[in-house]
CSV table of C-alpha atoms and ligand atoms in Angstrom, one decimal:
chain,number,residue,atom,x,y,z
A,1,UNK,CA,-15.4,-5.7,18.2
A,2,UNK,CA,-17.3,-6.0,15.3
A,3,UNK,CA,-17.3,-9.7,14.7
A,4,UNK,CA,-15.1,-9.5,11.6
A,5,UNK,CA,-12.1,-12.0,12.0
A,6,UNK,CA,-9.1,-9.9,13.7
A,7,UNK,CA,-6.1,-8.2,11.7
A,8,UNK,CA,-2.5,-9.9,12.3
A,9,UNK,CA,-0.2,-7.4,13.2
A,10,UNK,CA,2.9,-7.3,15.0
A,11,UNK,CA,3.9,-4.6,17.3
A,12,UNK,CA,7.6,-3.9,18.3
A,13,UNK,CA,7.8,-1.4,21.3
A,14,UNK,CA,11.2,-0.5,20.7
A,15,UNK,CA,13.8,1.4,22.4
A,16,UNK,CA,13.5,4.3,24.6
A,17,UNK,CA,10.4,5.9,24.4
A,18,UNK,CA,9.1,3.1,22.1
A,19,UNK,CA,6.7,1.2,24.7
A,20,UNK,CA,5.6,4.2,26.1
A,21,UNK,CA,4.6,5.5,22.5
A,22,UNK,CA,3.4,1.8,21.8
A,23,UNK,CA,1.0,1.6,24.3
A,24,UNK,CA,-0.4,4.8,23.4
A,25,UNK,CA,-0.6,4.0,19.8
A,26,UNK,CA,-2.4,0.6,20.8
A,27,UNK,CA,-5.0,2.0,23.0
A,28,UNK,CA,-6.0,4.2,20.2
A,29,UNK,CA,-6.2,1.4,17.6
A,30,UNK,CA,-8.5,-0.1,19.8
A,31,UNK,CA,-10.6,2.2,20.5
A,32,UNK,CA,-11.8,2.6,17.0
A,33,UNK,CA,-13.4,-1.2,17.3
A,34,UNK,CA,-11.0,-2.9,14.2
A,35,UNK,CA,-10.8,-6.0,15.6
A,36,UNK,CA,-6.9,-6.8,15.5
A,37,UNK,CA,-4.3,-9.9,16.9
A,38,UNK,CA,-1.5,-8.8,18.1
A,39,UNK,CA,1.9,-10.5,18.1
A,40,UNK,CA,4.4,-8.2,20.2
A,41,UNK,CA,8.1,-9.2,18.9
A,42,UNK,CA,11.3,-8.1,20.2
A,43,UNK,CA,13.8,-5.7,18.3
A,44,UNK,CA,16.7,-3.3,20.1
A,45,UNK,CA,17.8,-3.9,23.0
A,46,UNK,CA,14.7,-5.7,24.7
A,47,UNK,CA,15.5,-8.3,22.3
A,48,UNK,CA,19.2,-8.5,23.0
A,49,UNK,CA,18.6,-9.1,26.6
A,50,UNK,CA,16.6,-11.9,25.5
A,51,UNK,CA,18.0,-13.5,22.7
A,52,UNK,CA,21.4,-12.1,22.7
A,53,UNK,CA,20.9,-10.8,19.3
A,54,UNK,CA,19.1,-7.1,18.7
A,55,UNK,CA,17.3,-8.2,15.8
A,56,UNK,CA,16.7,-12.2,16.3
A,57,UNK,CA,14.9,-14.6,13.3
A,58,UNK,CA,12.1,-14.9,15.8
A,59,UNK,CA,11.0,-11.1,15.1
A,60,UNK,CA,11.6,-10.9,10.9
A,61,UNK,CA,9.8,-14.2,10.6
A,62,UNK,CA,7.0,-12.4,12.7
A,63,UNK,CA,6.9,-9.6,10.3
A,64,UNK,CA,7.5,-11.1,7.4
A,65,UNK,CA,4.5,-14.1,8.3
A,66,UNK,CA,1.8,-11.2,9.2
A,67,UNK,CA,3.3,-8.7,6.7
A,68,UNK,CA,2.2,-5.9,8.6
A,69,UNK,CA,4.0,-4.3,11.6
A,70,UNK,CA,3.7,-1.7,13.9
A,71,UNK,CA,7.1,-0.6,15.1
A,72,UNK,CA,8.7,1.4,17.2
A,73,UNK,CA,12.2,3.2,17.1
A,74,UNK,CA,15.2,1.4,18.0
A,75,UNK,CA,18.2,3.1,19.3
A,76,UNK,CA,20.6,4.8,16.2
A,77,UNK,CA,24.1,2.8,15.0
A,78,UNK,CA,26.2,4.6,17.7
A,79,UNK,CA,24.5,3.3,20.5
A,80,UNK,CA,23.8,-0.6,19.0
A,81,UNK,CA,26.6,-0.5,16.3
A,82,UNK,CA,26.3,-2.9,13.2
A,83,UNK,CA,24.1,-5.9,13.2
A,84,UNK,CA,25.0,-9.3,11.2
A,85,UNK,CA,22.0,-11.3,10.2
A,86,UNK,CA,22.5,-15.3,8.6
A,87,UNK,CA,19.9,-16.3,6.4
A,88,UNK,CA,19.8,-19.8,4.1
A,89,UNK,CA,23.4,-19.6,4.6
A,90,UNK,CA,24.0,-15.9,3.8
A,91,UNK,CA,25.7,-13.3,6.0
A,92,UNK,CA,25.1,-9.8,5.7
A,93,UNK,CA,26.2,-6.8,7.9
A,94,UNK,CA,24.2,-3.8,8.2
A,95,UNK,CA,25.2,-0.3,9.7
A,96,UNK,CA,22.4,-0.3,12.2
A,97,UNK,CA,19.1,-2.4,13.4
A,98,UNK,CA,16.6,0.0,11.4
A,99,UNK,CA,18.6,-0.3,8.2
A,100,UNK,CA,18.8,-4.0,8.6
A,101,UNK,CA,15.0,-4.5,8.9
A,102,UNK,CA,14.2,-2.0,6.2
A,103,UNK,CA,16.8,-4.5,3.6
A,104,UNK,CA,15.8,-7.7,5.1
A,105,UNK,CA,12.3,-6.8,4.6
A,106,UNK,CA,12.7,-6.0,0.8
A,107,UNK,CA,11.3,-2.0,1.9
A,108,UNK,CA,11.1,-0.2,-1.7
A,109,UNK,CA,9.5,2.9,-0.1
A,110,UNK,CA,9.0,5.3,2.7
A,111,UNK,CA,5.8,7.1,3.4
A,112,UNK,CA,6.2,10.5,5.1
A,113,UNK,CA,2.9,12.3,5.7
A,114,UNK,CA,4.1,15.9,7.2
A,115,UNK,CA,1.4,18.6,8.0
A,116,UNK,CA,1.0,21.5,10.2
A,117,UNK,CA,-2.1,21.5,12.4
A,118,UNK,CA,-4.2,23.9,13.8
A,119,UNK,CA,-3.2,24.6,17.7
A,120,UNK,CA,0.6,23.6,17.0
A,121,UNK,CA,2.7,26.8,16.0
A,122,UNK,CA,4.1,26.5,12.6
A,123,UNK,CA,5.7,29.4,10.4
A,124,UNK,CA,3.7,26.8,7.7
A,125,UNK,CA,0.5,26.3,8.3
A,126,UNK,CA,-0.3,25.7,4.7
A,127,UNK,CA,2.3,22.5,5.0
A,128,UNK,CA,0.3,19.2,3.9
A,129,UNK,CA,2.9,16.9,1.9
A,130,UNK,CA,3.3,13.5,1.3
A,131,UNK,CA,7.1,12.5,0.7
A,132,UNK,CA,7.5,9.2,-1.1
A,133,UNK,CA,11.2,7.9,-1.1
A,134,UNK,CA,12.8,5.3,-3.3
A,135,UNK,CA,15.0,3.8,-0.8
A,136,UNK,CA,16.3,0.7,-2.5
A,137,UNK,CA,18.8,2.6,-5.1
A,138,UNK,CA,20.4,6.0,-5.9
A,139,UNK,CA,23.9,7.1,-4.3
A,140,UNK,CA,22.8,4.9,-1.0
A,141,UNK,CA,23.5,1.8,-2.6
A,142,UNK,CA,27.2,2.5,-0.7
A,143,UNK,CA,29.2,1.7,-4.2
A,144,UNK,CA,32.1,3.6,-3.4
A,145,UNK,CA,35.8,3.4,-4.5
A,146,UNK,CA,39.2,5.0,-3.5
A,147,UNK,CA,40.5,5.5,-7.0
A,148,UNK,CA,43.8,6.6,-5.5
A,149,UNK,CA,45.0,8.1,-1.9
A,150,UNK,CA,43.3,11.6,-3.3
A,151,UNK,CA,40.3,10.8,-5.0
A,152,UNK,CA,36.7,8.7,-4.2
A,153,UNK,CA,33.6,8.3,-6.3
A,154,UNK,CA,30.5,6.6,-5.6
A,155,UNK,CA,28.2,4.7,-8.0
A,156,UNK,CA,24.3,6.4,-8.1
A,157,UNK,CA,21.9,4.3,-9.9
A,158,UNK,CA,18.8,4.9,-11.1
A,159,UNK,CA,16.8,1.6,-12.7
A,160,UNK,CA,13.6,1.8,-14.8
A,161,UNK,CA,12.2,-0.9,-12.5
A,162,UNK,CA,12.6,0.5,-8.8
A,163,UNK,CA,11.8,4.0,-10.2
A,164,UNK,CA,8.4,3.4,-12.1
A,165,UNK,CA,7.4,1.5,-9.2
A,166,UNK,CA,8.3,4.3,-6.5
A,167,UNK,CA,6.1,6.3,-9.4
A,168,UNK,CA,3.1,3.8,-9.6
A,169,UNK,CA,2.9,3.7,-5.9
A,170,UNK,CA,2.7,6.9,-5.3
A,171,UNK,CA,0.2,7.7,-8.1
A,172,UNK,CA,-2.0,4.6,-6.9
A,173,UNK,CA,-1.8,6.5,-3.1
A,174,UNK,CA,-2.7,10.2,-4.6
A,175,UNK,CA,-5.8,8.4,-6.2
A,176,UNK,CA,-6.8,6.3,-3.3
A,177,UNK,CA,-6.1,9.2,-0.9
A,178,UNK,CA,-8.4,11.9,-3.0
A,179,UNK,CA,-4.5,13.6,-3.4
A,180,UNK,CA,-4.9,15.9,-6.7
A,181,UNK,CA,-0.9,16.1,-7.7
A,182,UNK,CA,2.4,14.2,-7.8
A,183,UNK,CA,5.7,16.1,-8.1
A,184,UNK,CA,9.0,14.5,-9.2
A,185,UNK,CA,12.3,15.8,-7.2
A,186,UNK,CA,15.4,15.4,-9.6
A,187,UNK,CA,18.7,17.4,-10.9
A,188,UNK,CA,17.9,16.0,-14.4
A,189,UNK,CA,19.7,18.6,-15.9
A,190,UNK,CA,22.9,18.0,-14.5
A,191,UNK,CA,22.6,14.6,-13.6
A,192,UNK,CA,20.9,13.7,-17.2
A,193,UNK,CA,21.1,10.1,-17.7
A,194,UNK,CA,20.4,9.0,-14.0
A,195,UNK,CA,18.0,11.6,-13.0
A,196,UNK,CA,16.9,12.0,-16.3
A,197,UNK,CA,15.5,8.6,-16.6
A,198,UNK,CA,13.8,8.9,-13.2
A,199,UNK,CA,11.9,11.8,-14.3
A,200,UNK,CA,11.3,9.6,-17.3
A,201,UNK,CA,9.8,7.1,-15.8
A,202,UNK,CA,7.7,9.6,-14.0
A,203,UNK,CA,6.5,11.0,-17.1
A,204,UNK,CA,5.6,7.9,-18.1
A,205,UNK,CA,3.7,6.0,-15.1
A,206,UNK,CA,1.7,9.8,-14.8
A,207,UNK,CA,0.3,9.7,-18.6
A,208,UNK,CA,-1.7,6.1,-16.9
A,209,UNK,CA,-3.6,8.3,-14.2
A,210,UNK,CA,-4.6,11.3,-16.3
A,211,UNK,CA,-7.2,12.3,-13.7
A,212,UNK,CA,-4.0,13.6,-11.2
A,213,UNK,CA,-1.5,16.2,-12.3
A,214,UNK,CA,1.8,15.6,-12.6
A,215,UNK,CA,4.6,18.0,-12.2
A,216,UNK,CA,8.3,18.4,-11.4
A,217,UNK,CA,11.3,20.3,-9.9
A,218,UNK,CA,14.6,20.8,-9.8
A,219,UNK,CA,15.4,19.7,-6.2
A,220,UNK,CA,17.2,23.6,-5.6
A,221,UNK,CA,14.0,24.9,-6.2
A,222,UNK,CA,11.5,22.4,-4.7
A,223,UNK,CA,13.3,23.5,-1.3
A,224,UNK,CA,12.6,27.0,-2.4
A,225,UNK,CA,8.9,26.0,-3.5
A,226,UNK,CA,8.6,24.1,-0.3
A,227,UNK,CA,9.1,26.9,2.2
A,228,UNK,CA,7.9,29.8,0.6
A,229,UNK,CA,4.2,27.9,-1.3
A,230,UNK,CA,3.9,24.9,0.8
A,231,UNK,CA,0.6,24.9,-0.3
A,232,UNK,CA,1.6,23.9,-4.5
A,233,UNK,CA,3.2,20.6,-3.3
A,234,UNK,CA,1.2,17.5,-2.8
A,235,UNK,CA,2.4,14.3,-3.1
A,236,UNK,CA,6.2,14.5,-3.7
A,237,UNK,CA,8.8,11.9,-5.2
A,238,UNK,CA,12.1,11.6,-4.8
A,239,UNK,CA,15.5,9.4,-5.3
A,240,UNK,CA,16.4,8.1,-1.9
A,241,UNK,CA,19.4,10.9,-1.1
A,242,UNK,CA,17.0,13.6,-1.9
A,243,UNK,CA,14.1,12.4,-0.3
A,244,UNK,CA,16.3,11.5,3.0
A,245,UNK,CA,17.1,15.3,2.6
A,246,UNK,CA,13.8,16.9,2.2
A,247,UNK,CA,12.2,14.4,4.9
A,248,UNK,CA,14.0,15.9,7.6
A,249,UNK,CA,13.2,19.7,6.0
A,250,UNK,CA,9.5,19.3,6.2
A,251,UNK,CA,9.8,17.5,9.3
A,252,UNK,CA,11.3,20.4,10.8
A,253,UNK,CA,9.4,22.7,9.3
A,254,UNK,CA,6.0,21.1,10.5
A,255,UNK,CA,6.8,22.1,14.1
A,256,UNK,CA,8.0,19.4,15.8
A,257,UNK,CA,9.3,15.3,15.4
A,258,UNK,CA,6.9,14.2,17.8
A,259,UNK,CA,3.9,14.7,14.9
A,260,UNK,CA,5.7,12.8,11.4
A,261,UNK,CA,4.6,9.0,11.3
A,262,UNK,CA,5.7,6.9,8.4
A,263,UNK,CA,5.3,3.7,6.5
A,264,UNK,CA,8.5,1.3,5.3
A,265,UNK,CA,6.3,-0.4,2.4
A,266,UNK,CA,7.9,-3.1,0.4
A,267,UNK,CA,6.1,-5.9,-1.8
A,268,UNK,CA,5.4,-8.2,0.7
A,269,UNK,CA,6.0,-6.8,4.5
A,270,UNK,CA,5.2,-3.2,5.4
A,271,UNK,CA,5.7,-1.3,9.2
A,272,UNK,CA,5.1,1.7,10.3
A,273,UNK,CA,7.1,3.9,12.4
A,274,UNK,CA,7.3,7.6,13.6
A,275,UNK,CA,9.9,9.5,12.1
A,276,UNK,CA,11.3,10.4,15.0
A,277,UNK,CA,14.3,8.3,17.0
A,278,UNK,CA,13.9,6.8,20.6
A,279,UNK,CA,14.9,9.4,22.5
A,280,UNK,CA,16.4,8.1,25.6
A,281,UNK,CA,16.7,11.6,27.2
A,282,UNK,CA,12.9,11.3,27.6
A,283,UNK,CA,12.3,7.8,28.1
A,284,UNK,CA,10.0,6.5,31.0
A,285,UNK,CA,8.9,10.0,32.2
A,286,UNK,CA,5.9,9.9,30.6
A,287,UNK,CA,6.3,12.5,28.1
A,288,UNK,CA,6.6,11.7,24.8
A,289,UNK,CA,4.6,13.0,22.3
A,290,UNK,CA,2.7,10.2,21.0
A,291,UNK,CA,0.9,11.4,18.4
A,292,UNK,CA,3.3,10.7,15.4
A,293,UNK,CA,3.5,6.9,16.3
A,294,UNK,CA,-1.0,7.4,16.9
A,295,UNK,CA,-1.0,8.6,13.7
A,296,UNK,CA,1.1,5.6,12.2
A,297,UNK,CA,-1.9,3.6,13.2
A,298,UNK,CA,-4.2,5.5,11.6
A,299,UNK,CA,-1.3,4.6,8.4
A,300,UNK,CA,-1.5,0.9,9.5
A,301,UNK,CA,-5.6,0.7,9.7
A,302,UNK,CA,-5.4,2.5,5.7
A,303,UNK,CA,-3.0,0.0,4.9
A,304,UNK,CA,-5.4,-3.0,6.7
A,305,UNK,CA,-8.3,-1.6,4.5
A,306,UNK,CA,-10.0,0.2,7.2
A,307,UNK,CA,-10.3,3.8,5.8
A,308,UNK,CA,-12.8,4.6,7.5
A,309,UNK,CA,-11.2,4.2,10.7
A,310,UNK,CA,-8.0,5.8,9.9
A,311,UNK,CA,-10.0,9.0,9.0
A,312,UNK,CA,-11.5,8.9,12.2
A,313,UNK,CA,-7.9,8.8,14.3
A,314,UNK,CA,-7.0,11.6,11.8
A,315,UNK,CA,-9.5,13.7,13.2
A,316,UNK,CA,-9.1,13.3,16.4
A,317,UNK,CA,-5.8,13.8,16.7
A,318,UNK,CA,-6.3,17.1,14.6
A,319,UNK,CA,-9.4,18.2,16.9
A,320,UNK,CA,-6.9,17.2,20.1
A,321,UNK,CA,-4.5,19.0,19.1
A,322,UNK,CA,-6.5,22.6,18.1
A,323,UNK,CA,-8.1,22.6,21.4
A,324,UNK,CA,-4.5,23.2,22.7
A,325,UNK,CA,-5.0,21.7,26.1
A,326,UNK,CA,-3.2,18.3,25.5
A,327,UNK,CA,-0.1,19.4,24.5
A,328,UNK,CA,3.1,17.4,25.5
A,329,UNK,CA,6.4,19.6,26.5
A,330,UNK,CA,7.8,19.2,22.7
A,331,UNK,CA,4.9,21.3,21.6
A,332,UNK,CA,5.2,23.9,24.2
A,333,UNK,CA,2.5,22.1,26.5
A,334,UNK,CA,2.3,20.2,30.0
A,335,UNK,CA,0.5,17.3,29.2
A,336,UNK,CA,1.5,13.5,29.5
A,337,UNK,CA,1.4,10.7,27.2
A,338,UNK,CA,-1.1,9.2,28.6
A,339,UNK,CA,-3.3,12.3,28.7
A,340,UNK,CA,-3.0,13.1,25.1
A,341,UNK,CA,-3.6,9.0,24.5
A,342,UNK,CA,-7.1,10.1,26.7
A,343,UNK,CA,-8.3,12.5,25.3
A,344,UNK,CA,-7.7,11.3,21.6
A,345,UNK,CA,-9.2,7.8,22.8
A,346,UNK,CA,-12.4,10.0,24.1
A,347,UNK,CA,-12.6,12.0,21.1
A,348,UNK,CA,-13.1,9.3,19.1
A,349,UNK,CA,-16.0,7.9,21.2
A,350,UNK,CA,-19.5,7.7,18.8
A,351,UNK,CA,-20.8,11.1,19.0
A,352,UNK,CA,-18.0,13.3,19.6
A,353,UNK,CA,-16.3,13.5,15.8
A,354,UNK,CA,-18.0,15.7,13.0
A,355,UNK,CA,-15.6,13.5,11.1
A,356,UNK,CA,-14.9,16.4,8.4
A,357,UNK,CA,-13.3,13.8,5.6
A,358,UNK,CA,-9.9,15.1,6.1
A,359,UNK,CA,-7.4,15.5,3.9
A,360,UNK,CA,-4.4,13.3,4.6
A,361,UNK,CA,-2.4,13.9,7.8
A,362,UNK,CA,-1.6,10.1,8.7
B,401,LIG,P1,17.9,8.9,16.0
B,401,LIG,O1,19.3,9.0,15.5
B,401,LIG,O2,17.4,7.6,16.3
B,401,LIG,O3,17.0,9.7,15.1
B,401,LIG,P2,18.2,11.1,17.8
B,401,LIG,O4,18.5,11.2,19.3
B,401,LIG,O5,19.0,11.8,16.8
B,401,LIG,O6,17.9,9.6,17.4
B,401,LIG,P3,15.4,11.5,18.4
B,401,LIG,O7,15.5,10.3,19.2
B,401,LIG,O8,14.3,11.6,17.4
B,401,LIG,O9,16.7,11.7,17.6
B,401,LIG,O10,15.4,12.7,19.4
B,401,LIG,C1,15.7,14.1,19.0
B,401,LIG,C2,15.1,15.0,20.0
B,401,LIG,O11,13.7,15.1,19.8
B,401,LIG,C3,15.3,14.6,21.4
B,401,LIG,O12,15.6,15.7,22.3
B,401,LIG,C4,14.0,13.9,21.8
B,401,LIG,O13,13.7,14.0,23.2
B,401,LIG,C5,13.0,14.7,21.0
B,401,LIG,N1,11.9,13.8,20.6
B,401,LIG,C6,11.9,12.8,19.6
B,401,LIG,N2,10.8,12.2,19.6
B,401,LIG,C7,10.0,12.8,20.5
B,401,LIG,C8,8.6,12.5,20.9
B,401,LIG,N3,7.8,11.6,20.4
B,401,LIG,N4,8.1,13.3,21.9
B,401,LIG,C9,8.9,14.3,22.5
B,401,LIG,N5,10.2,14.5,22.1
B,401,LIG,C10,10.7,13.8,21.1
């Protein structure tokens, strides 16, 4: 501890592997000495055992009072089904737990950090991306309509407001992150009037940050771009249908789940959560790959202001995983959770980093 008054944060284990992951994830926080409070809250099916609902008041009005939140995953729609949250007298029905905390929090964007690291086999190793997706509008909205027993459309919107701000965010990161260029996703030229004004609006948030580039692609050819020069894309921007598409491309192509953390950042409450699910095929054997959710601390403590700290997590976890002997079984190693928790937690003892400044990663 370093006498400063402590970060409130609240930390959902989750399903499945979540608490496993969790504790990991929390050990490492502390060992970088950021003092922090935490308030665990219930979410999945921890919290339906206890309150009989899987996402109960009790845990949104923890998030949304600390506005920060550490979270782990919660079992997918087919296993918990829809979820019906009342609010000042309002009812709304959501397809699944995660997508209810994302709306209820008012999430505008997700944070996907997806690199390859040294020691972890990857056809990519030049793979260092940072996908930012709008997630409040586009096709996902769910406006669809039977216009007859043959024939169904669905409504995509694009608004000036949700896309300069996806834009500005995402500039604002690339200049607090040392990031040197933003690329816009898009089919502007078919989809002209919706996709055209989100390149627009691009366009025109970039010309306020003259000091980064600004570029963009057709989204055909940014999956071209993105497997044959990794290495030209930076920080990447997309509507919310692409950008849940080319999340899950780079995620694969980086090697493996178990390494993607992310941030759900809205305008008052952000969490952070590993890409991956909760895989209950591994749970409580001690296996999972903790790093992604590690490194969504390291996304928490940049968020909290404590750069300096998230660095040093960064680089751990990147000098773990290059000597190749803490490997979990998902990365082709025999290592345990709480070995690779170890080893990150002793590599970031004083002495023991040349912290080399890395770029992104977390
Ligand atoms: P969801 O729909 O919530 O994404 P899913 O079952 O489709 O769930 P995951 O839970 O992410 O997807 O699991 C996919 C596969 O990846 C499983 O075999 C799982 O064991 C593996 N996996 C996911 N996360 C990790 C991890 N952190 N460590 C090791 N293996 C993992």
């Amino acid at each position: 501890m370093n006498g400063k008054r402590p970060h409130e944060v609240v930390v959902v284990p989750g399903d499945g592997i979540g608490p496993e992951i969790t504790e990991a994830a929390v050990r490492v926080i502390e060992a970088t000495g950021v003092p922090i409070a935490w308030h665990e809250a219930l979410a999945g099916e921890a919290a339906r055992q206890r309150y009989g609902h899987p996402l109960p008041d009790v845990t949104l009005d923890a998030m949304r009072t600390a506005r920060v939140a550490l979270k782990g995953p919660l079992l997918a729609p087919k296993q918990t089904g829809r979820v019906t949250i009342r609010r000042e007298g309002v009812e709304n029905t959501y397809p699944s737990v995660n997508n209810a905390l994302r709306r209820e929090l008012a999430v505008f964007a997700n944070v996907r950090p997806i690199k390859s690291y040294a020691g972890v086999p990857s056809p990519f190793p030049a793979l260092d991306v940072v996908i930012m997706r709008e997630v409040t509008e586009d096709t996902y909205i769910g406006w669809e309509e039977m216009k007859g027993p043959d024939e169904a459309w669905a409504i995509k919107r694009i608004t000036r407001q949700a896309s300069e701000r996806i834009f500005r965010f995402a500039f604002q990161y690339a200049r607090r992150e040392s990031r040197r260029r933003v690329t816009a996703g898009h089919k502007a030229n078919v989809l002209n009037l919706t996709d055209g004004l989100f390149l627009q609006c691009g366009r025109d948030v970039a010309a306020g940050f003259p000091e980064i580039a600004f570029d963009d692609y057709m989204v055909d050819a940014l999956c071209v771009r993105l497997v044959k020069q990794p290495e030209t894309i930076d920080v990447l921007v997309l509507p919310n249908q692409y950008g849940d598409i080319l999340s899950d491309l780079c995620g694969g192509i980086a090697g493996s789940l178990g390494l993607a953390p992310g941030a759900n950042v809205g305008e008052q409450v952000s969490f952070f959560e590993a890409s991956h699910g909760a895989a209950p095929d591994i749970a409580g054997q001690g296996i999972a790959n903790p790093i992604a959710f590690i490194l969504c601390g390291a996304m928490l403590l940049g968020h909290l202001g404590e750069g300096e700290a998230a660095k040093r997590v960064q680089a751990a976890v990147a000098t773990v995983l290059k000597q190749g002997r803490w490997l979990t079984p998902d990365l082709g190693g025999r290592a345990r959770t709480a070995e690779v928790t170890s080893a990150i937690v002793d590599t970031l003892q004083p002495g023991r980093l040349g912290v080399e400044g890395e770029k992104g990663g977390g």
